Coordinates of C-alpha atoms and ligand atoms in Angstrom, one line a residue:
X1 CA -5.9 -29.7 266.5
X2 CA -3.8 -27.8 263.9
X3 CA -2.3 -29.7 261.1
X4 CA 0.7 -29.2 258.8
X5 CA -1.5 -27.2 256.4
X6 CA -1.9 -24.5 259.1
X7 CA 1.8 -23.9 259.4
X8 CA 3.9 -21.5 257.4
X9 CA 7.1 -23.4 256.9
X10 CA 8.7 -22.2 253.7
X11 CA 12.3 -21.2 254.4
X12 CA 11.9 -22.0 258.1
X13 CA 13.3 -24.5 260.5
X14 CA 10.8 -27.1 261.6
X15 CA 11.5 -29.1 264.8
X16 CA 9.7 -32.5 264.6
X17 CA 9.2 -34.8 267.6
X18 CA 9.2 -38.3 266.0
X19 CA 9.1 -41.7 267.7
X20 CA 12.1 -43.4 266.2
X21 CA 12.4 -45.8 269.1
X22 CA 13.0 -48.9 266.9
X23 CA 14.1 -52.4 268.1
X24 CA 17.9 -53.0 267.8
X25 CA 19.9 -56.2 267.9
X26 CA 23.7 -55.8 268.0
X27 CA 23.3 -52.3 266.7
X28 CA 21.2 -53.4 263.8
X29 CA 17.6 -52.2 263.3
X30 CA 15.3 -55.3 263.2
X31 CA 12.1 -53.4 262.3
X32 CA 12.2 -49.9 260.7
X33 CA 8.5 -49.4 260.7
X34 CA 8.6 -46.3 262.9
X35 CA 11.2 -44.7 260.7
X36 CA 9.3 -45.3 257.5
X37 CA 6.1 -44.0 259.2
X38 CA 7.9 -40.8 260.0
X39 CA 8.9 -40.0 256.4
X40 CA 5.6 -38.6 255.0
X41 CA 5.8 -35.6 257.3
X42 CA 9.5 -35.1 256.8
X43 CA 9.1 -35.2 253.0
X44 CA 6.0 -32.9 253.0
X45 CA 7.9 -30.3 255.0
X46 CA 11.0 -30.5 252.8
X47 CA 8.8 -30.2 249.7
X48 CA 7.4 -27.0 251.1
X49 CA 10.9 -25.6 251.5
X50 CA 11.6 -26.1 255.1
X51 CA 14.7 -27.5 256.8
X52 CA 13.9 -30.1 259.5
X53 CA 15.4 -31.1 262.8
X54 CA 14.2 -34.5 264.0
X55 CA 14.3 -35.5 267.7
X56 CA 13.4 -38.8 269.4
X57 CA 14.2 -41.0 272.3
X58 CA 15.5 -44.6 271.9
X59 CA 15.1 -47.2 274.6
X60 CA 15.5 -46.2 278.3
X61 CA 19.1 -44.9 278.9
X62 CA 18.3 -43.5 282.3
X63 CA 19.2 -39.9 281.8
X64 CA 22.8 -40.3 280.8
X65 CA 24.7 -40.8 277.5
X66 CA 25.1 -44.5 276.8
X67 CA 26.3 -45.6 273.3
X68 CA 24.1 -48.7 273.4
X69 CA 21.1 -46.3 273.0
X70 CA 22.7 -44.0 270.3
X71 CA 20.4 -43.0 267.5
X72 CA 23.4 -43.5 265.0
X73 CA 21.8 -46.5 263.3
X74 CA 18.6 -44.5 262.9
X75 CA 20.4 -41.6 261.4
X76 CA 22.0 -44.0 258.9
X77 CA 18.7 -45.6 258.0
X78 CA 17.0 -42.2 257.6
X79 CA 19.9 -41.1 255.3
X80 CA 19.3 -44.2 253.1
X81 CA 15.6 -43.8 252.9
X82 CA 15.7 -40.0 252.2
X83 CA 18.7 -40.2 249.9
X84 CA 20.5 -37.4 251.6
X85 CA 22.9 -36.9 254.5
X86 CA 21.4 -36.9 258.0
X87 CA 24.0 -35.6 260.5
X88 CA 23.5 -36.8 264.1
X89 CA 24.2 -34.1 266.6
X90 CA 24.2 -34.0 270.4
X91 CA 21.6 -31.8 272.0
X92 CA 23.1 -28.4 272.4
X93 CA 25.3 -28.5 269.3
X94 CA 24.1 -26.7 266.1
X95 CA 22.0 -28.5 263.4
X96 CA 24.1 -28.7 260.3
X97 CA 22.0 -30.4 257.6
X98 CA 18.8 -29.8 255.6
X99 CA 17.7 -32.8 257.7
X100 CA 19.4 -33.1 261.1
X101 CA 18.7 -35.7 263.8
X102 CA 19.3 -34.9 267.5
X103 CA 21.0 -37.6 269.6
X104 CA 18.8 -39.5 272.1
X105 CA 16.7 -37.0 274.1
X106 CA 16.8 -39.3 277.1
X107 CA 20.5 -38.9 277.5
X108 CA 19.4 -36.0 279.7
X109 CA 17.2 -36.7 282.7
X110 CA 15.2 -33.5 282.1
X111 CA 13.5 -35.1 279.1
X112 CA 11.5 -37.6 281.2
X113 CA 10.9 -35.2 284.0
X114 CA 9.3 -32.8 281.6
X115 CA 11.7 -30.0 282.6
X116 CA 10.9 -26.6 281.2
X117 CA 14.6 -25.5 280.8
X118 CA 15.2 -28.6 278.6
X119 CA 12.1 -27.8 276.6
X120 CA 13.4 -24.3 276.0
X121 CA 16.8 -25.6 274.9
X122 CA 15.1 -27.9 272.4
X123 CA 12.8 -25.2 271.2
X124 CA 15.8 -23.2 270.0
X125 CA 16.2 -25.7 267.1
X126 CA 12.9 -24.7 265.4
X127 CA 10.9 -21.7 264.3
X128 CA 7.9 -24.0 264.5
X129 CA 7.1 -27.4 266.1
X130 CA 5.5 -30.5 264.6
X131 CA 4.3 -33.3 266.9
X132 CA 4.6 -36.6 265.0
X133 CA 5.8 -39.1 267.6
X134 CA 2.6 -40.9 268.0
X135 CA 4.1 -43.7 270.1
X136 CA 5.3 -41.3 272.8
X137 CA 2.2 -39.0 273.0
X138 CA 1.3 -40.7 276.4
X139 CA 4.6 -39.4 277.9
X140 CA 4.5 -36.0 279.6
X141 CA 8.1 -35.5 278.5
X142 CA 9.8 -32.2 277.7
X143 CA 10.0 -32.8 273.9
X144 CA 6.4 -34.1 273.8
X145 CA 4.4 -31.9 276.1
X146 CA 6.8 -29.0 276.8
X147 CA 8.2 -27.8 273.4
X148 CA 4.8 -27.4 271.7
X149 CA 3.8 -24.9 274.3
X150 CA 6.8 -22.7 273.4
X151 CA 6.5 -22.7 269.6
X152 CA 3.8 -22.3 267.0
X153 CA 2.9 -26.0 266.6
X154 CA 0.8 -28.6 264.7
X155 CA 0.2 -32.4 264.5
X156 CA 2.2 -34.2 261.8
X157 CA 0.6 -36.6 259.3
X158 CA 1.3 -39.7 261.3
X159 CA -0.2 -38.4 264.5
X160 CA -3.3 -37.1 262.6
X161 CA -3.8 -40.5 260.9
X162 CA -3.3 -42.5 264.1
X163 CA -5.7 -40.3 266.1
X164 CA -8.3 -40.6 263.3
X165 CA -8.2 -44.4 263.5
X166 CA -8.4 -44.4 267.3
X167 CA -11.4 -42.1 267.1
X168 CA -13.1 -44.5 264.8
X169 CA -12.5 -47.4 267.2
X170 CA -14.0 -45.5 270.1
X171 CA -16.9 -43.6 268.5
X172 CA -19.7 -46.0 267.5
X173 CA -17.6 -48.8 266.1
X174 CA -19.2 -51.2 263.7
X175 CA -20.4 -54.3 265.5
X176 CA -19.6 -56.9 266.4
X177 CA -16.5 -55.2 267.9
X178 CA -13.8 -57.6 269.1
X179 CA -10.6 -56.8 270.9
X180 CA -7.7 -59.3 271.2
X181 CA -5.2 -58.6 274.0
X182 CA -2.0 -60.4 274.7
X183 CA 1.4 -59.6 276.2
X184 CA 2.8 -60.6 279.5
X185 CA 1.3 -58.4 282.1
X186 CA -2.3 -58.0 283.2
X187 CA -1.2 -55.0 285.3
X188 CA -0.4 -53.1 282.1
X189 CA -3.8 -53.8 280.6
X190 CA -6.1 -53.6 283.6
X191 CA -7.3 -50.0 282.9
X192 CA -7.8 -50.7 279.2
X193 CA -9.8 -53.9 279.9
X194 CA -12.0 -52.2 282.4
X195 CA -12.8 -49.4 280.0
X196 CA -13.3 -51.7 277.0
X197 CA -15.8 -53.9 278.9
X198 CA -18.2 -51.0 278.4
X199 CA -17.8 -51.0 274.6
X200 CA -16.7 -54.3 273.1
X201 CA -18.8 -57.3 272.2
X202 CA -16.0 -59.8 272.4
X203 CA -12.7 -59.7 274.4
X204 CA -10.1 -62.4 273.5
X205 CA -7.3 -62.8 276.0
X206 CA -4.0 -64.7 275.3
X207 CA -0.3 -64.1 276.0
X208 CA 1.3 -64.4 279.4
X209 CA -1.5 -62.5 281.0
X210 CA -4.1 -65.2 280.3
X211 CA -2.6 -67.3 283.1
X212 CA -3.7 -64.8 285.8
X213 CA -7.2 -65.1 284.3
X214 CA -7.1 -68.9 284.3
X215 CA -5.9 -68.9 287.9
X216 CA -8.7 -66.5 288.8
X217 CA -11.1 -69.1 287.4
X218 CA -9.7 -71.6 289.8
X219 CA -7.3 -73.5 287.5
X220 CA -3.7 -74.5 288.4
X221 CA -1.2 -72.8 286.0
X222 CA 2.0 -74.7 286.8
X223 CA 5.0 -72.5 286.5
X224 CA 3.3 -70.1 284.1
X225 CA 3.6 -66.3 284.5
X226 CA 1.2 -65.3 287.3
X227 CA 0.5 -61.9 288.8
X228 CA -0.9 -63.0 292.1
X229 CA -1.6 -59.5 293.3
X230 CA -4.0 -59.0 290.3
X231 CA -6.2 -62.0 291.0
X232 CA -8.9 -60.0 292.7
X233 CA -9.0 -57.4 290.0
X234 CA -9.2 -60.1 287.4
X235 CA -12.1 -61.8 289.2
X236 CA -13.9 -58.5 289.2
X237 CA -13.3 -58.1 285.5
X238 CA -14.7 -61.6 284.8
X239 CA -17.8 -60.7 286.8
X240 CA -18.2 -57.4 285.0
X241 CA -17.9 -59.0 281.6
X242 CA -20.7 -61.4 282.5
X243 CA -23.0 -58.7 283.8
X244 CA -22.5 -56.6 280.6
X245 CA -22.9 -59.6 278.3
X246 CA -19.4 -59.3 276.9
X247 CA -18.1 -62.6 275.6
X248 CA -14.7 -63.0 277.3
X249 CA -12.7 -65.8 275.6
X250 CA -9.7 -67.4 277.3
X251 CA -7.6 -70.1 275.7
X252 CA -8.9 -73.7 276.0
X253 CA -5.5 -75.2 275.4
X254 CA -1.9 -74.1 275.8
X255 CA 1.5 -75.0 274.6
X256 CA 3.7 -75.8 277.6
X257 CA 7.4 -76.4 278.1
X258 CA 9.9 -76.5 280.9
X259 CA 12.1 -73.8 279.4
X260 CA 12.0 -71.1 276.7
X261 CA 14.3 -72.3 274.0
X262 CA 14.3 -73.3 270.3
X263 CA 14.7 -77.0 271.1
X264 CA 12.5 -77.1 274.2
X265 CA 10.3 -80.2 274.6
X266 CA 6.7 -79.0 274.2
X267 CA 3.3 -80.4 274.8
X268 CA -0.2 -79.1 274.1
X269 CA -2.4 -79.5 277.2
X270 CA -5.9 -78.3 278.2
X271 CA -5.8 -74.9 279.8
X272 CA -7.1 -76.3 283.1
X273 CA -4.5 -79.1 283.2
X274 CA -1.0 -77.4 283.1
X275 CA 1.3 -79.8 284.9
X276 CA 3.5 -78.6 287.7
X277 CA 7.0 -77.7 286.6
X278 CA 5.8 -76.7 283.1
X279 CA 4.9 -73.2 281.9
X280 CA 2.4 -72.1 279.4
X281 CA 4.2 -70.2 276.6
X282 CA 1.6 -70.0 273.8
X283 CA -2.1 -70.6 273.1
X284 CA -2.8 -74.0 271.6
X285 CA -4.5 -74.9 268.3
X286 CA -8.0 -75.3 269.7
X287 CA -7.7 -71.8 271.1
X288 CA -6.5 -70.4 267.8
X289 CA -9.6 -72.0 266.1
X290 CA -12.0 -70.6 268.7
X291 CA -10.4 -67.1 268.5
X292 CA -10.6 -67.3 264.7
X293 CA -14.3 -68.2 264.9
X294 CA -14.9 -65.2 267.2
X295 CA -13.1 -62.9 264.7
X296 CA -14.6 -64.3 261.5
X297 CA -17.6 -62.0 261.5
X298 CA -16.3 -59.1 263.5
X299 CA -16.8 -55.7 261.8
X300 CA -14.2 -54.0 264.0
X301 CA -11.1 -55.6 265.5
X302 CA -8.3 -54.1 267.6
X303 CA -5.3 -56.3 268.4
X304 CA -2.5 -55.6 270.9
X305 CA 0.1 -58.0 272.2
X306 CA 1.4 -61.4 271.1
X307 CA -0.3 -64.6 272.1
X308 CA 2.9 -66.3 273.3
X309 CA 6.7 -66.0 273.2
X310 CA 6.5 -65.7 269.4
X311 CA 10.3 -64.8 269.1
X312 CA 11.0 -68.4 269.9
X313 CA 9.9 -70.8 267.1
X314 CA 8.0 -73.4 269.2
X315 CA 5.8 -70.7 270.7
X316 CA 5.0 -68.6 267.6
X317 CA 2.0 -70.4 266.2
X318 CA -0.6 -68.8 268.4
X319 CA 0.5 -65.3 267.4
X320 CA 0.7 -66.4 263.7
X321 CA -2.8 -68.0 263.8
X322 CA -4.3 -64.9 265.4
X323 CA -2.6 -62.6 262.9
X324 CA -4.1 -64.7 260.1
X325 CA -7.5 -64.6 261.8
X326 CA -7.5 -60.8 262.3
X327 CA -6.3 -60.3 258.8
X328 CA -9.1 -62.4 257.4
X329 CA -11.8 -60.8 259.4
X330 CA -14.1 -58.7 257.2
X331 CA -14.2 -55.3 258.8
X332 CA -11.8 -52.6 260.0
X333 CA -8.7 -54.1 261.6
X334 CA -6.2 -52.3 263.7
X335 CA -3.0 -53.7 265.2
X336 CA -1.3 -51.7 267.9
X337 CA 1.9 -52.3 269.9
X338 CA 5.5 -52.7 268.9
X339 CA 5.6 -56.5 269.3
X340 CA 2.4 -57.3 267.5
X341 CA 3.1 -54.8 264.7
X342 CA 6.6 -56.2 264.2
X343 CA 5.2 -59.8 264.1
X344 CA 2.7 -58.7 261.4
X345 CA 5.5 -57.2 259.3
X346 CA 7.8 -60.2 259.8
X347 CA 5.0 -62.5 258.7
X348 CA 4.7 -60.4 255.5
X349 CA 1.0 -59.7 256.3
X350 CA 1.2 -55.9 256.7
X351 CA -0.9 -55.2 253.6
X352 CA -3.8 -57.3 254.9
X353 CA -4.5 -55.0 257.9
X354 CA -6.5 -51.8 257.9
X355 CA -4.0 -50.0 260.1
X356 CA -0.8 -50.9 261.9
X357 CA -0.3 -48.5 264.7
X358 CA 3.2 -47.3 265.6
X359 CA 2.2 -46.9 269.2
X360 CA 1.5 -49.6 271.9
X361 CA 1.2 -47.7 275.2
X362 CA -0.2 -44.6 273.5
X363 CA -3.0 -46.5 271.7
X364 CA -3.9 -48.3 275.0
X365 CA -4.0 -45.1 277.0
X366 CA -6.2 -43.6 274.4
X367 CA -8.5 -46.6 274.5
X368 CA -8.5 -46.3 278.3
X369 CA -10.2 -42.9 277.8
X370 CA -7.2 -40.9 279.0
X371 CA -6.2 -37.6 277.6
X372 CA -2.7 -38.0 276.2
X373 CA -0.3 -35.3 277.4
X374 CA 1.1 -34.9 273.9
X375 CA -2.3 -34.4 272.4
X376 CA -3.3 -31.9 275.1
X377 CA -0.1 -29.9 274.4
X378 CA -0.8 -29.8 270.6
X379 CA -4.4 -28.6 271.3
X380 CA -3.3 -25.9 273.7
Ligands
3PG1 C1 7.3 -47.2 272.9 O1 8.0 -47.9 272.3 O2 6.4 -47.6 273.7 C2 7.4 -45.7 272.8 O3 8.5 -45.4 272.0 C3 7.6 -45.1 274.2 O4 8.7 -45.6 274.8 P1 8.7 -45.7 276.4 O5 7.7 -46.8 276.7 O6 10.1 -46.1 276.8 O7 8.3 -44.4 277.0
MG2 MG1 6.4 -48.5 275.8

């Protein structure tokens, strides 16, 4: 794959696909990690005398302009961080700045369908293309997989770094190799778990998806999240883990409540005794201790997905405890996924991790062994 060094950029216009899809609350950016992670490439190109046009999606606006998904707050933040104006222009209108940001690419349905005519319209903004939107590399969208086939192109610094880390995770990782998975849905993680069972020594499962595992083991789960249609697949995974000698750790206790709120009444109960009418919303303290023990001598750790509903205070301790345990483990530590990465930054623990990935789905699909469409396009 070509890198920035292979491009002649002086005096030229560089079109950069970034992933500036940041979380917003009432129009305010709550975590600017992805914007900051995009700056090294932008600055390197500006230093070499290029002008740059940045493009990204934000959220899922369904192929039509929708002010709730405008990149305006991102343009403002970029301007602050770069110390220069960053005009935001709708796709189709001319780029006016040394640094210009195009409005949300998903305002046009042709982005997600990977349409060639859209790719050609976007390609007009650059003499060369740089793919630096790591978090979107798993999308075969026009800006990710189409434009790089039309222009001289290379991977940006962020993409190069992220792919390097993922390669180290999959090519002879130092052992013991532990993976911690959370988040709400098993169906999202099925493929990655299946693939990981061939490489990991320990798999720790928390978050909403652990209840489908507990149910598959024959336990009642009360009103907890359950994907009944995944039970057979999960039973199969449990059997495969056993055959391969993979230590699969599930929570032994959980924090339950009847509702998700800051002042909910909570209890800690054994994982096999969740009362009817109550839902499991976090892993309990015994589970955190067991997970921490399993991580304490791991030489490689990958973590994706929160252990509970960590945005709501009574259900945040599991995620905090696991963050602490991953940070304290002696080897290489990688956190992937918007939620877990945001949690780590909010806890002020970012410095204690080896690498915080800007991509959730992209990292998982890489670990599934899939070829990412954005990578294939940059290699072509
Ligand atoms: C992400 O946040 O996962 C990436 O920005 C990709 O967004 P998407 O899941 O909406 O395609
Ligand atoms: Mg996603």
